Amino acid sequence: MTSLKPQRGMALIVSLLLLLILTVLAISMASTSTLQQRISGNAQQQNLAFQASESGLKYWVQWYKDHGNKPTEPATVDFSSGDSGNARASVTSSSLECSRVIPPQSLSVGGLVYNCYQVSSQAKACKSLSGCDPTTSTGQARALHRRSYIQATY
């Protein structure tokens, strides 16, 4: 009979070390994947708030064109993007001194009457539109857009 060398368990130690490395790698990848998912969800909510804020500005301009006056303050615009979620925009406007935005030589052109407004649209992405207030900060993505609107008529 031949005698076998006494085994010292080196294969067991190597395999346990490899298993430990693979476990740490798997946990790290799962953590990174979860973080990336949260980042993309936040970016989607921010984009939704941005689009709702832009829609609020377009709503105000269209209202002014259709009715010849500014909408009741503040105007509320709801925005739904299907599965992506909902958002609400609050649109306000104030009269603006036209000489601040129009050169003086243009103001003196005969027969033209200018109406100048500063329009502000503040939007917030919400899970549900009930109780969604764009003017409060409760952790959801928000966007604020401002724009001047000038109308010249004869």
mmCIF file of C-alpha atoms in Angstrom:
data_model
loop_
_atom_site.group_PDB
_atom_site.id
_atom_site.type_symbol
_atom_site.label_atom_id
_atom_site.label_comp_id
_atom_site.label_asym_id
_atom_site.label_seq_id
_atom_site.Cartn_x
_atom_site.Cartn_y
_atom_site.Cartn_z
ATOM 1 C CA MET A 1 0.000 0.000 0.000
ATOM 2 C CA THR A 2 1.097 3.465 -0.728
ATOM 3 C CA SER A 3 0.581 6.081 1.878
ATOM 4 C CA LEU A 4 -1.162 9.297 0.961
ATOM 5 C CA LYS A 5 0.218 12.615 2.016
ATOM 6 C CA PRO A 6 -1.820 14.170 4.745
ATOM 7 C CA GLN A 7 -4.157 16.768 3.222
ATOM 8 C CA ARG A 8 -3.983 20.227 4.648
ATOM 9 C CA GLY A 9 -7.296 21.658 3.274
ATOM 10 C CA MET A 10 -5.768 24.050 0.768
ATOM 11 C CA ALA A 11 -8.485 23.381 -1.829
ATOM 12 C CA LEU A 12 -11.132 24.190 0.784
ATOM 13 C CA ILE A 13 -9.441 27.477 1.722
ATOM 14 C CA VAL A 14 -9.049 28.552 -1.935
ATOM 15 C CA SER A 15 -12.638 27.666 -2.786
ATOM 16 C CA LEU A 16 -13.948 29.560 0.277
ATOM 17 C CA LEU A 17 -11.889 32.628 -0.688
ATOM 18 C CA LEU A 18 -13.259 32.515 -4.254
ATOM 19 C CA LEU A 19 -16.789 32.152 -2.897
ATOM 20 C CA LEU A 20 -16.244 35.163 -0.621
ATOM 21 C CA ILE A 21 -14.946 37.277 -3.529
ATOM 22 C CA LEU A 22 -17.910 36.288 -5.710
ATOM 23 C CA THR A 23 -20.360 37.086 -2.893
ATOM 24 C CA VAL A 24 -18.866 40.554 -2.342
ATOM 25 C CA LEU A 25 -18.930 41.173 -6.103
ATOM 26 C CA ALA A 26 -22.598 40.116 -6.357
ATOM 27 C CA ILE A 27 -23.629 42.331 -3.434
ATOM 28 C CA SER A 28 -21.753 45.270 -4.954
ATOM 29 C CA MET A 29 -23.422 44.778 -8.346
ATOM 30 C CA ALA A 30 -26.885 44.542 -6.775
ATOM 31 C CA SER A 31 -26.257 47.740 -4.815
ATOM 32 C CA THR A 32 -25.044 49.562 -7.930
ATOM 33 C CA SER A 33 -28.048 48.344 -9.913
ATOM 34 C CA THR A 34 -30.464 49.624 -7.263
ATOM 35 C CA LEU A 35 -28.712 52.993 -7.186
ATOM 36 C CA GLN A 36 -28.848 53.293 -10.981
ATOM 37 C CA GLN A 37 -32.562 52.482 -10.914
ATOM 38 C CA ARG A 38 -33.195 55.234 -8.349
ATOM 39 C CA ILE A 39 -31.155 57.719 -10.375
ATOM 40 C CA SER A 40 -33.094 56.981 -13.563
ATOM 41 C CA GLY A 41 -36.416 57.248 -11.692
ATOM 42 C CA ASN A 42 -35.416 60.657 -10.304
ATOM 43 C CA ALA A 43 -34.345 61.821 -13.770
ATOM 44 C CA GLN A 44 -37.697 60.693 -15.177
ATOM 45 C CA GLN A 45 -39.593 62.617 -12.473
ATOM 46 C CA GLN A 46 -37.473 65.723 -13.083
ATOM 47 C CA ASN A 47 -38.192 65.505 -16.821
ATOM 48 C CA LEU A 48 -41.904 65.168 -16.061
ATOM 49 C CA ALA A 49 -41.826 68.315 -13.902
ATOM 50 C CA PHE A 50 -39.880 70.148 -16.616
ATOM 51 C CA GLN A 51 -42.427 69.207 -19.289
ATOM 52 C CA ALA A 52 -45.332 70.216 -17.041
ATOM 53 C CA SER A 53 -43.734 73.601 -16.388
ATOM 54 C CA GLU A 54 -43.296 74.153 -20.121
ATOM 55 C CA SER A 55 -46.920 73.126 -20.672
ATOM 56 C CA GLY A 56 -47.978 75.737 -18.129
ATOM 57 C CA LEU A 57 -46.218 78.472 -20.109
ATOM 58 C CA LYS A 58 -47.814 77.275 -23.360
ATOM 59 C CA TYR A 59 -51.214 77.191 -21.658
ATOM 60 C CA TRP A 60 -50.861 80.818 -20.522
ATOM 61 C CA VAL A 61 -49.843 82.039 -24.010
ATOM 62 C CA GLN A 62 -52.679 80.133 -25.684
ATOM 63 C CA TRP A 63 -55.195 81.488 -23.165
ATOM 64 C CA TYR A 64 -53.978 85.041 -23.795
ATOM 65 C CA LYS A 65 -54.240 84.583 -27.581
ATOM 66 C CA ASP A 66 -57.744 83.102 -27.337
ATOM 67 C CA HIS A 67 -59.231 85.498 -24.753
ATOM 68 C CA GLY A 68 -57.180 88.695 -25.085
ATOM 69 C CA ASN A 69 -56.472 88.811 -21.357
ATOM 70 C CA LYS A 70 -54.476 86.812 -18.851
ATOM 71 C CA PRO A 71 -56.068 83.786 -17.145
ATOM 72 C CA THR A 72 -57.374 83.855 -13.602
ATOM 73 C CA GLU A 73 -54.455 83.737 -11.201
ATOM 74 C CA PRO A 74 -53.005 81.270 -10.485
ATOM 75 C CA ALA A 75 -53.984 79.011 -13.359
ATOM 76 C CA THR A 76 -53.506 75.296 -12.714
ATOM 77 C CA VAL A 77 -52.495 72.888 -15.457
ATOM 78 C CA ASP A 78 -52.492 69.112 -14.930
ATOM 79 C CA PHE A 79 -50.084 67.005 -16.935
ATOM 80 C CA SER A 80 -50.254 63.221 -17.250
ATOM 81 C CA SER A 81 -47.655 61.081 -18.944
ATOM 82 C CA GLY A 82 -49.357 57.703 -18.753
ATOM 83 C CA ASP A 83 -47.243 55.224 -16.802
ATOM 84 C CA SER A 84 -44.548 57.838 -16.093
ATOM 85 C CA GLY A 85 -46.708 59.708 -13.617
ATOM 86 C CA ASN A 86 -48.529 62.987 -13.144
ATOM 87 C CA ALA A 87 -47.548 66.578 -12.609
ATOM 88 C CA ARG A 88 -49.306 69.828 -11.812
ATOM 89 C CA ALA A 89 -48.218 73.322 -12.829
ATOM 90 C CA SER A 90 -49.246 76.597 -11.249
ATOM 91 C CA VAL A 91 -48.994 79.527 -13.674
ATOM 92 C CA THR A 92 -48.901 83.162 -12.573
ATOM 93 C CA SER A 93 -48.186 86.366 -14.437
ATOM 94 C CA SER A 94 -47.557 89.987 -13.664
ATOM 95 C CA SER A 95 -47.536 93.098 -15.787
ATOM 96 C CA LEU A 96 -44.101 94.182 -16.838
ATOM 97 C CA GLU A 97 -42.991 97.689 -17.700
ATOM 98 C CA CYS A 98 -42.442 97.426 -21.452
ATOM 99 C CA SER A 99 -39.604 99.969 -21.445
ATOM 100 C CA ARG A 100 -37.534 97.383 -19.527
ATOM 101 C CA VAL A 101 -37.628 94.900 -22.420
ATOM 102 C CA ILE A 102 -38.304 96.981 -25.556
ATOM 103 C CA PRO A 103 -35.851 99.581 -26.883
ATOM 104 C CA PRO A 104 -37.164 103.185 -26.547
ATOM 105 C CA GLN A 105 -37.085 103.800 -30.312
ATOM 106 C CA SER A 106 -39.448 100.829 -30.836
ATOM 107 C CA LEU A 107 -41.887 102.132 -28.229
ATOM 108 C CA SER A 108 -42.380 105.347 -30.168
ATOM 109 C CA VAL A 109 -43.505 103.666 -33.403
ATOM 110 C CA GLY A 110 -46.858 105.226 -34.210
ATOM 111 C CA GLY A 111 -50.025 103.308 -33.498
ATOM 112 C CA LEU A 112 -48.480 100.319 -31.717
ATOM 113 C CA VAL A 113 -49.668 99.417 -28.230
ATOM 114 C CA TYR A 114 -47.594 96.983 -26.216
ATOM 115 C CA ASN A 115 -48.705 94.617 -23.462
ATOM 116 C CA CYS A 116 -45.811 93.076 -21.549
ATOM 117 C CA TYR A 117 -46.022 90.267 -18.983
ATOM 118 C CA GLN A 118 -43.660 88.190 -16.905
ATOM 119 C CA VAL A 119 -45.077 84.647 -16.845
ATOM 120 C CA SER A 120 -43.945 82.105 -14.242
ATOM 121 C CA SER A 121 -44.803 78.405 -14.313
ATOM 122 C CA GLN A 122 -43.935 76.225 -11.317
ATOM 123 C CA ALA A 123 -44.557 72.485 -11.616
ATOM 124 C CA LYS A 124 -44.153 69.407 -9.448
ATOM 125 C CA ALA A 125 -44.219 65.708 -10.314
ATOM 126 C CA CYS A 126 -46.681 63.808 -8.097
ATOM 127 C CA LYS A 127 -47.883 60.252 -7.738
ATOM 128 C CA SER A 128 -51.454 61.492 -7.501
ATOM 129 C CA LEU A 129 -52.898 64.846 -8.564
ATOM 130 C CA SER A 130 -55.123 65.015 -5.499
ATOM 131 C CA GLY A 131 -53.315 67.151 -2.969
ATOM 132 C CA CYS A 132 -50.487 67.960 -5.374
ATOM 133 C CA ASP A 133 -49.387 71.550 -4.717
ATOM 134 C CA PRO A 134 -46.560 72.774 -6.991
ATOM 135 C CA THR A 135 -45.678 75.613 -4.618
ATOM 136 C CA THR A 136 -44.673 73.324 -1.737
ATOM 137 C CA SER A 137 -41.449 71.411 -1.374
ATOM 138 C CA THR A 138 -42.131 67.853 -0.241
ATOM 139 C CA GLY A 139 -39.323 65.939 -1.890
ATOM 140 C CA GLN A 140 -40.805 65.419 -5.330
ATOM 141 C CA ALA A 141 -39.126 66.793 -8.443
ATOM 142 C CA ARG A 142 -40.019 70.411 -9.201
ATOM 143 C CA ALA A 143 -39.315 72.852 -12.025
ATOM 144 C CA LEU A 144 -39.684 76.619 -12.343
ATOM 145 C CA HIS A 145 -39.719 78.394 -15.702
ATOM 146 C CA ARG A 146 -40.097 82.096 -16.357
ATOM 147 C CA ARG A 147 -40.723 83.868 -19.609
ATOM 148 C CA SER A 148 -41.598 87.309 -20.849
ATOM 149 C CA TYR A 149 -44.559 87.696 -23.161
ATOM 150 C CA ILE A 150 -44.949 90.792 -25.330
ATOM 151 C CA GLN A 151 -47.929 91.554 -27.541
ATOM 152 C CA ALA A 152 -47.971 94.475 -29.958
ATOM 153 C CA THR A 153 -51.294 95.610 -31.434
ATOM 154 C CA TYR A 154 -52.398 98.540 -33.593
#
